[in-house]
Every structure is written in C-alpha cells, then in structure tokens.
C-alpha positions as protocol buffer text, in pm:
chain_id: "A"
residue {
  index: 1
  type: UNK
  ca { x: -1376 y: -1610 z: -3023 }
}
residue {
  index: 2
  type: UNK
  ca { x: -1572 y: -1519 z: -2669 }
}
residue {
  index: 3
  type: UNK
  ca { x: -1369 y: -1822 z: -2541 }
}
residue {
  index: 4
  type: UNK
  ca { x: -1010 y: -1773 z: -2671 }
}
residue {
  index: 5
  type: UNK
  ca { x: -1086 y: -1434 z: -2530 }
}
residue {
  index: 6
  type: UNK
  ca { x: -1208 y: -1573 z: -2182 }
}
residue {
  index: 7
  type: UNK
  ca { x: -886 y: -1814 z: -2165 }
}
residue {
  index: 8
  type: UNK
  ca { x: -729 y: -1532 z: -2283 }
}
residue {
  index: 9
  type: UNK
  ca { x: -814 y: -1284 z: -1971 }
}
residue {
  index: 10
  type: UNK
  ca { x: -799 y: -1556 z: -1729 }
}
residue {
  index: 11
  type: UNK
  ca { x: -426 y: -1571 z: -1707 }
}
residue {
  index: 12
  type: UNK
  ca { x: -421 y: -1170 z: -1653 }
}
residue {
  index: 13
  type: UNK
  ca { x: -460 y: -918 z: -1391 }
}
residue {
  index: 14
  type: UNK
  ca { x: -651 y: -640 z: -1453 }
}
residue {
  index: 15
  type: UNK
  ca { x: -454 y: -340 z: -1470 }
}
residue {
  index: 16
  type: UNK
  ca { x: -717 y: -87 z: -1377 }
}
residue {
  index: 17
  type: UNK
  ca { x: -809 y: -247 z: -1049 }
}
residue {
  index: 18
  type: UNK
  ca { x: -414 y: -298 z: -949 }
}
residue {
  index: 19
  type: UNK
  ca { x: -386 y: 85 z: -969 }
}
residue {
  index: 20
  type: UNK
  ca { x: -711 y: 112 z: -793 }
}
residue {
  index: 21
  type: UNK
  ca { x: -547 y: -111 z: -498 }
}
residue {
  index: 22
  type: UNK
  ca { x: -223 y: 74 z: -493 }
}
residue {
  index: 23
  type: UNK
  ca { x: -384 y: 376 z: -440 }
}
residue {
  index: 24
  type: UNK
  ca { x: -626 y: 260 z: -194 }
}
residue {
  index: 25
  type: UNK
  ca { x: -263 y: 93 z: -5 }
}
residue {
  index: 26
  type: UNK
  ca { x: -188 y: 464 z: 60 }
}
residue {
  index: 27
  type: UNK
  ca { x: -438 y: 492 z: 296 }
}
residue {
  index: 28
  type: UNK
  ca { x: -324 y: 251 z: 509 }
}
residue {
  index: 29
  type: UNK
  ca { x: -59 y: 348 z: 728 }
}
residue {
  index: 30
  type: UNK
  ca { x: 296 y: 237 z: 785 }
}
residue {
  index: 31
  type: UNK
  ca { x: 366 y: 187 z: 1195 }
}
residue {
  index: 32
  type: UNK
  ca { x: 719 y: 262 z: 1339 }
}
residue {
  index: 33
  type: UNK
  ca { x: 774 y: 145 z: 1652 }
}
residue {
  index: 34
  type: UNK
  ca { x: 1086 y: 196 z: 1846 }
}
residue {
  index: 35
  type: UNK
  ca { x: 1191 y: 90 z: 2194 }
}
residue {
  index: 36
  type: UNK
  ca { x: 1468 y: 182 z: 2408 }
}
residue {
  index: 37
  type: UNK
  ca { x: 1602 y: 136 z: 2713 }
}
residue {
  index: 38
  type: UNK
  ca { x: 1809 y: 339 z: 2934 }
}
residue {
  index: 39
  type: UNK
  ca { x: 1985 y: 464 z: 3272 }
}
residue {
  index: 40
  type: UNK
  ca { x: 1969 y: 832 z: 3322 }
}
residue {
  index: 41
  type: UNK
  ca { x: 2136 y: 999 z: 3600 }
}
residue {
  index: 42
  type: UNK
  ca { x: 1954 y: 1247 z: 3777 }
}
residue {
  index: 43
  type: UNK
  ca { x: 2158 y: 1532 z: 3985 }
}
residue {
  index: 44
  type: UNK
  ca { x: 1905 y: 1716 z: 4254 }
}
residue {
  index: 45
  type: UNK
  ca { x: 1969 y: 1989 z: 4505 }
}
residue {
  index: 46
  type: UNK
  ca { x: 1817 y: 1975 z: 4843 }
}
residue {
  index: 47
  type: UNK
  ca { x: 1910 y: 2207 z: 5132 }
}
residue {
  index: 48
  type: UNK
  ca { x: 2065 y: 1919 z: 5284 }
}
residue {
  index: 49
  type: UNK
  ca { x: 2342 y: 1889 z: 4926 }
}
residue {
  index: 50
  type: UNK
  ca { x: 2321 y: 1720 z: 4626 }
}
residue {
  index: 51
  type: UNK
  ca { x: 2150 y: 1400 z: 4544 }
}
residue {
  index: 52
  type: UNK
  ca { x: 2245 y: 1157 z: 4285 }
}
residue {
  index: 53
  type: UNK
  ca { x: 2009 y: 861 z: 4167 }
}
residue {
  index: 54
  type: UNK
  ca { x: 1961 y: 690 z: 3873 }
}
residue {
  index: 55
  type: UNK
  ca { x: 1684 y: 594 z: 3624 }
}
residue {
  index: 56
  type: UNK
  ca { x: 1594 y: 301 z: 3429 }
}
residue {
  index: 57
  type: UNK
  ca { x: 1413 y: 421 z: 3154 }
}
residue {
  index: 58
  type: UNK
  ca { x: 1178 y: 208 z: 2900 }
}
residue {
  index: 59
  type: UNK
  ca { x: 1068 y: 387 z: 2635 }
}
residue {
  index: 60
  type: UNK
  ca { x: 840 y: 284 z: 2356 }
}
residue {
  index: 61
  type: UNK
  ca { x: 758 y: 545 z: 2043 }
}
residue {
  index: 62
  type: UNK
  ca { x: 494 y: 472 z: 1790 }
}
residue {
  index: 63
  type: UNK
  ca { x: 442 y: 651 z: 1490 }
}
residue {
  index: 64
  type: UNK
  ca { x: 220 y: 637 z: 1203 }
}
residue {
  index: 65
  type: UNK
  ca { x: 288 y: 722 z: 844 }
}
residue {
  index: 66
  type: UNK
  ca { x: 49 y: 781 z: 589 }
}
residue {
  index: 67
  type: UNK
  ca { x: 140 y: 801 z: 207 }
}
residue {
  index: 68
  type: UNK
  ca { x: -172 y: 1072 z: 92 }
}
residue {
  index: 69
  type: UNK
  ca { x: -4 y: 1186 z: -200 }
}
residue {
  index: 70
  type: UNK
  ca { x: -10 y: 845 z: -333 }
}
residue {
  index: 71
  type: UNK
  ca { x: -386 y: 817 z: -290 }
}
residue {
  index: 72
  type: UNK
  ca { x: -394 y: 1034 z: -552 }
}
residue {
  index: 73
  type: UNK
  ca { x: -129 y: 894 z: -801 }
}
residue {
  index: 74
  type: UNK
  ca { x: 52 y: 579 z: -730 }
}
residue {
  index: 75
  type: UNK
  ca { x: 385 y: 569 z: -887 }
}
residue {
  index: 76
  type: UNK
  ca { x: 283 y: 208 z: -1004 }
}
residue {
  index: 77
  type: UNK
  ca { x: 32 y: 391 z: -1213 }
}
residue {
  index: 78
  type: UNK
  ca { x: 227 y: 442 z: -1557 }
}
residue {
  index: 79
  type: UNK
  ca { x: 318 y: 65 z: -1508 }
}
residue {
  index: 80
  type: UNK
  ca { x: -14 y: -55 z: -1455 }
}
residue {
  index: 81
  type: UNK
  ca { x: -114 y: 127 z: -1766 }
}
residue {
  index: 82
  type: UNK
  ca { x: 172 y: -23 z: -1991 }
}
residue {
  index: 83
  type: UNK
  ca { x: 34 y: -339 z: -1898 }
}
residue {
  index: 84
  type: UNK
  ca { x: -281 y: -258 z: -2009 }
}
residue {
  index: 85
  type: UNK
  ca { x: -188 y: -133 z: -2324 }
}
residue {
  index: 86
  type: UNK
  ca { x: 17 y: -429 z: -2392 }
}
residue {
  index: 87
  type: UNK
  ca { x: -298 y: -644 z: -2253 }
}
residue {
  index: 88
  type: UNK
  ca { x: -528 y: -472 z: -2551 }
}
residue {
  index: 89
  type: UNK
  ca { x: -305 y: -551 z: -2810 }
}
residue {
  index: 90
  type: UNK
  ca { x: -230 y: -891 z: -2707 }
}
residue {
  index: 91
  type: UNK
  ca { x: -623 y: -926 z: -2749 }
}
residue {
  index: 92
  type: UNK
  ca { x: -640 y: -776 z: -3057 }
}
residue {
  index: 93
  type: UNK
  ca { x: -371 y: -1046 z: -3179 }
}
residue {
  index: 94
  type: UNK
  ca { x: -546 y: -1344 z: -3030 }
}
residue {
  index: 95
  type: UNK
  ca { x: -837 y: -1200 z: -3262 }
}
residue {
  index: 96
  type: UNK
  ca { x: -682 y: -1173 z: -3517 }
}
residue {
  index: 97
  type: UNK
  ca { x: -532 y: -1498 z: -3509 }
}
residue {
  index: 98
  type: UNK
  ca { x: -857 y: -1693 z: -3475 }
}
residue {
  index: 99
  type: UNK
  ca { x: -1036 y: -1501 z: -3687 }
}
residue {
  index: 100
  type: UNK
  ca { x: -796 y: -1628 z: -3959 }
}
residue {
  index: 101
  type: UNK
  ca { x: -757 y: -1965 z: -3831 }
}
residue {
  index: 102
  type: UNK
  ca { x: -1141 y: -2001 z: -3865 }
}
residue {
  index: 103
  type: UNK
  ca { x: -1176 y: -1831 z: -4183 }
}
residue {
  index: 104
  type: UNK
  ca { x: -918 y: -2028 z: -4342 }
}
residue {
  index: 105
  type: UNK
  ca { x: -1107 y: -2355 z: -4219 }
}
residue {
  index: 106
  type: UNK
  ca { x: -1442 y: -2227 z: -4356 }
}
residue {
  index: 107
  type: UNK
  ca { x: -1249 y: -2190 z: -4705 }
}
residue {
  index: 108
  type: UNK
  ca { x: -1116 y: -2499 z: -4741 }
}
residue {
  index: 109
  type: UNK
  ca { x: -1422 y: -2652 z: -4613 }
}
residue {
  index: 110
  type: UNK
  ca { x: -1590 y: -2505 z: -4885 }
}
residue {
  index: 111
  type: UNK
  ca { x: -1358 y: -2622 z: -5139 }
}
residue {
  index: 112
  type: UNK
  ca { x: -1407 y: -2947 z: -5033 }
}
residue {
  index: 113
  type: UNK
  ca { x: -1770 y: -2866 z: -5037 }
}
residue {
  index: 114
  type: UNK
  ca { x: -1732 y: -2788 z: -5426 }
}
residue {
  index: 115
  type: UNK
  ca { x: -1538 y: -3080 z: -5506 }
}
residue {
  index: 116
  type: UNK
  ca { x: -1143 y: -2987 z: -5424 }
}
residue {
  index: 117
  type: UNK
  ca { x: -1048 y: -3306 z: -5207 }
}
residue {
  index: 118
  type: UNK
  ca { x: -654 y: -3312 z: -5133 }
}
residue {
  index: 119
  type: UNK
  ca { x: -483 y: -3480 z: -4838 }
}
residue {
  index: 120
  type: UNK
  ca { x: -309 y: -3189 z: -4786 }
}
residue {
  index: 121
  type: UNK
  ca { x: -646 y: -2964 z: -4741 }
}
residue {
  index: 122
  type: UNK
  ca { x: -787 y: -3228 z: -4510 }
}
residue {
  index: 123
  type: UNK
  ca { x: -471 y: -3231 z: -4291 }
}
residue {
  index: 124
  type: UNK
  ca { x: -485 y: -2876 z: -4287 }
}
residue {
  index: 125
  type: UNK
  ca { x: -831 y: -2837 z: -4203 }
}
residue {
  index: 126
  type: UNK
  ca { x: -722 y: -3089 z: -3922 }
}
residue {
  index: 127
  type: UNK
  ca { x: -446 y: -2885 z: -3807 }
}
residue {
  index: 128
  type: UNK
  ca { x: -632 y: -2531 z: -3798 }
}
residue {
  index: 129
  type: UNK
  ca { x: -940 y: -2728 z: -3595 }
}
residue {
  index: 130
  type: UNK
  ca { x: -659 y: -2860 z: -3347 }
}
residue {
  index: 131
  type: UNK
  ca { x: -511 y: -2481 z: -3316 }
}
residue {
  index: 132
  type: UNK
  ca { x: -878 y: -2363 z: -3232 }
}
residue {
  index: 133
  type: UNK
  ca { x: -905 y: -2621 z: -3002 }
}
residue {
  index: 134
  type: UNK
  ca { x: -626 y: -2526 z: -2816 }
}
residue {
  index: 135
  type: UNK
  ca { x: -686 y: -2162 z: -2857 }
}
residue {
  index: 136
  type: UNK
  ca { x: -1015 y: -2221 z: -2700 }
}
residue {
  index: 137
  type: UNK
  ca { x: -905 y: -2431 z: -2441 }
}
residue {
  index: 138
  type: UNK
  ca { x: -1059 y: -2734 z: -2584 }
}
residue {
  index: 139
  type: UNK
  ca { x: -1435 y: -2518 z: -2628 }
}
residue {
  index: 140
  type: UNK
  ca { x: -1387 y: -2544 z: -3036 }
}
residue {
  index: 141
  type: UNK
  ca { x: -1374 y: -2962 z: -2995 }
}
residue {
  index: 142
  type: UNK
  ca { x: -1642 y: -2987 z: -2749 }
}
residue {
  index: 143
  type: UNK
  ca { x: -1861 y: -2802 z: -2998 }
}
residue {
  index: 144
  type: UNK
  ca { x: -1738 y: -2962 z: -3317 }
}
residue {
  index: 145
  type: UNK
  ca { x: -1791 y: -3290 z: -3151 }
}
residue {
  index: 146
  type: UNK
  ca { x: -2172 y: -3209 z: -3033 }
}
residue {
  index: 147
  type: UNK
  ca { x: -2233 y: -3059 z: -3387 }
}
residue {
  index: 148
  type: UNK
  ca { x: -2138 y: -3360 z: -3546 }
}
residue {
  index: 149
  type: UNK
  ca { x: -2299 y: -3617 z: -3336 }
}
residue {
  index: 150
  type: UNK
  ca { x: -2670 y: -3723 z: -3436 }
}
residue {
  index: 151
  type: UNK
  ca { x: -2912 y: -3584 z: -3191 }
}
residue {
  index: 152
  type: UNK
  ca { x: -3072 y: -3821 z: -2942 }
}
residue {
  index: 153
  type: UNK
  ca { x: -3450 y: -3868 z: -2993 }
}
C-alpha cells in the first residue's frame, strides 16, 4: 500500500505548496519600462526677441508593480484546493483498490490452502499479483520474488 501510494504522489504536485508559491509570486514585482524619444520645441524671450531651438529628448520611465493583495489570497487558491480535494480522493481509490486486490489474493490463496485448486483461481491469483505489481510499480514482484526464493546460507 505505502508504495502504490508513493507511485501514487509522485506523478502529483502538491497543491498546498503551489498556493504557497503563488502567493509568495505577489511579492515580486512586475517592471514597466517605457522609452521614448522626442523633439520638443522650445520658444524663449530675451531682450534681444524670441529664440527658437529644439530638443531631442530620450526618456526612459520605470515603474514597479506589486500585487499585495494577492499575497494574501491568490486567485489560484480555490483551484489549488480542487486539486487537492480531487488528489485525496484519488488516494482513497487507489486504497481501496489494492486493498481489495490483495484481499481477494489472500482468499483464494487460502482456498487453495484448504484444498480448492481450479485453473481459473490460479490464473486469477496470477492476474491480481500482476495488477499489484503494476500498482506498485513493480515493488509487489520484487517482494514476492525475495519471499519465495530460499535464503542464502
């Protein structure tokens, strides 16, 4: 079970600590820069008349934004938590589902045990160790393999 859940989990992202970062991503600021470039005329009296020039102007504006309300809550938040709920039950299935498929080997093992050989309960037993297997991310094998093996003086 530990390592259907651990095969389980390792293909997910943990919903609480996505939040976490989106929050935290508020605190970072967004930069705006803009640049522009331009001729201004430029009309001056002087005793002696009027004097006309013009300027070429470069002008580079910076700003920085900061998000603050989304430190708080993240609009990604109700999302994140979905996932998470739909996370928990998925692991409550994959429980569920090995917990049978284990339980129904142990009973037909046992039948066998007491004397009730069929092909069919042998196939089956077959089948349900292949779906652990696979569940477990080949774990189930490796142990049912070292279990029956004769130990090594």
């Amino acid at each position: 079970l530990r390592e259907a859940l651990a095969l389980h989990d390792a293909g997910s992202t943990d919903p609480t600590r996505a939040a976490r970062r989106a929050r935290r991503s508020a605190l970072l600021p967004e930069l705006r820069l803009r640049a522009r470039r331009g001729r201004e005329r430029d009309a001056s009296e002087t005793q002696t008349g009027t004097n006309l020039s013009t300027d070429d102007d470069a002008v580079l504006e910076g700003t920085l934004v900061f998000q603050l309300p989304r430190a708080v809550y993240s609009g990604d938040e109700a999302a994140w938590s979905r996932e998470a709920r739909a996370q928990a039950a998925a692991r409550v299935q994959v429980v569920r589902l090995v917990v049978g498929l284990y339980f129904e080997r142990r009973r037909l093992q046992l039948e066998q045990a007491l004397g009730d050989v069929s092909v069919s309960s042998v196939v089956r037993i077959a089948e349900l160790e292949a779906l652990l297997d696979g569940l477990t991310g080949g774990r189930f094998g490796e142990l049912l393999r070292a279990s029956r093996e004769p130990e090594s003086p």
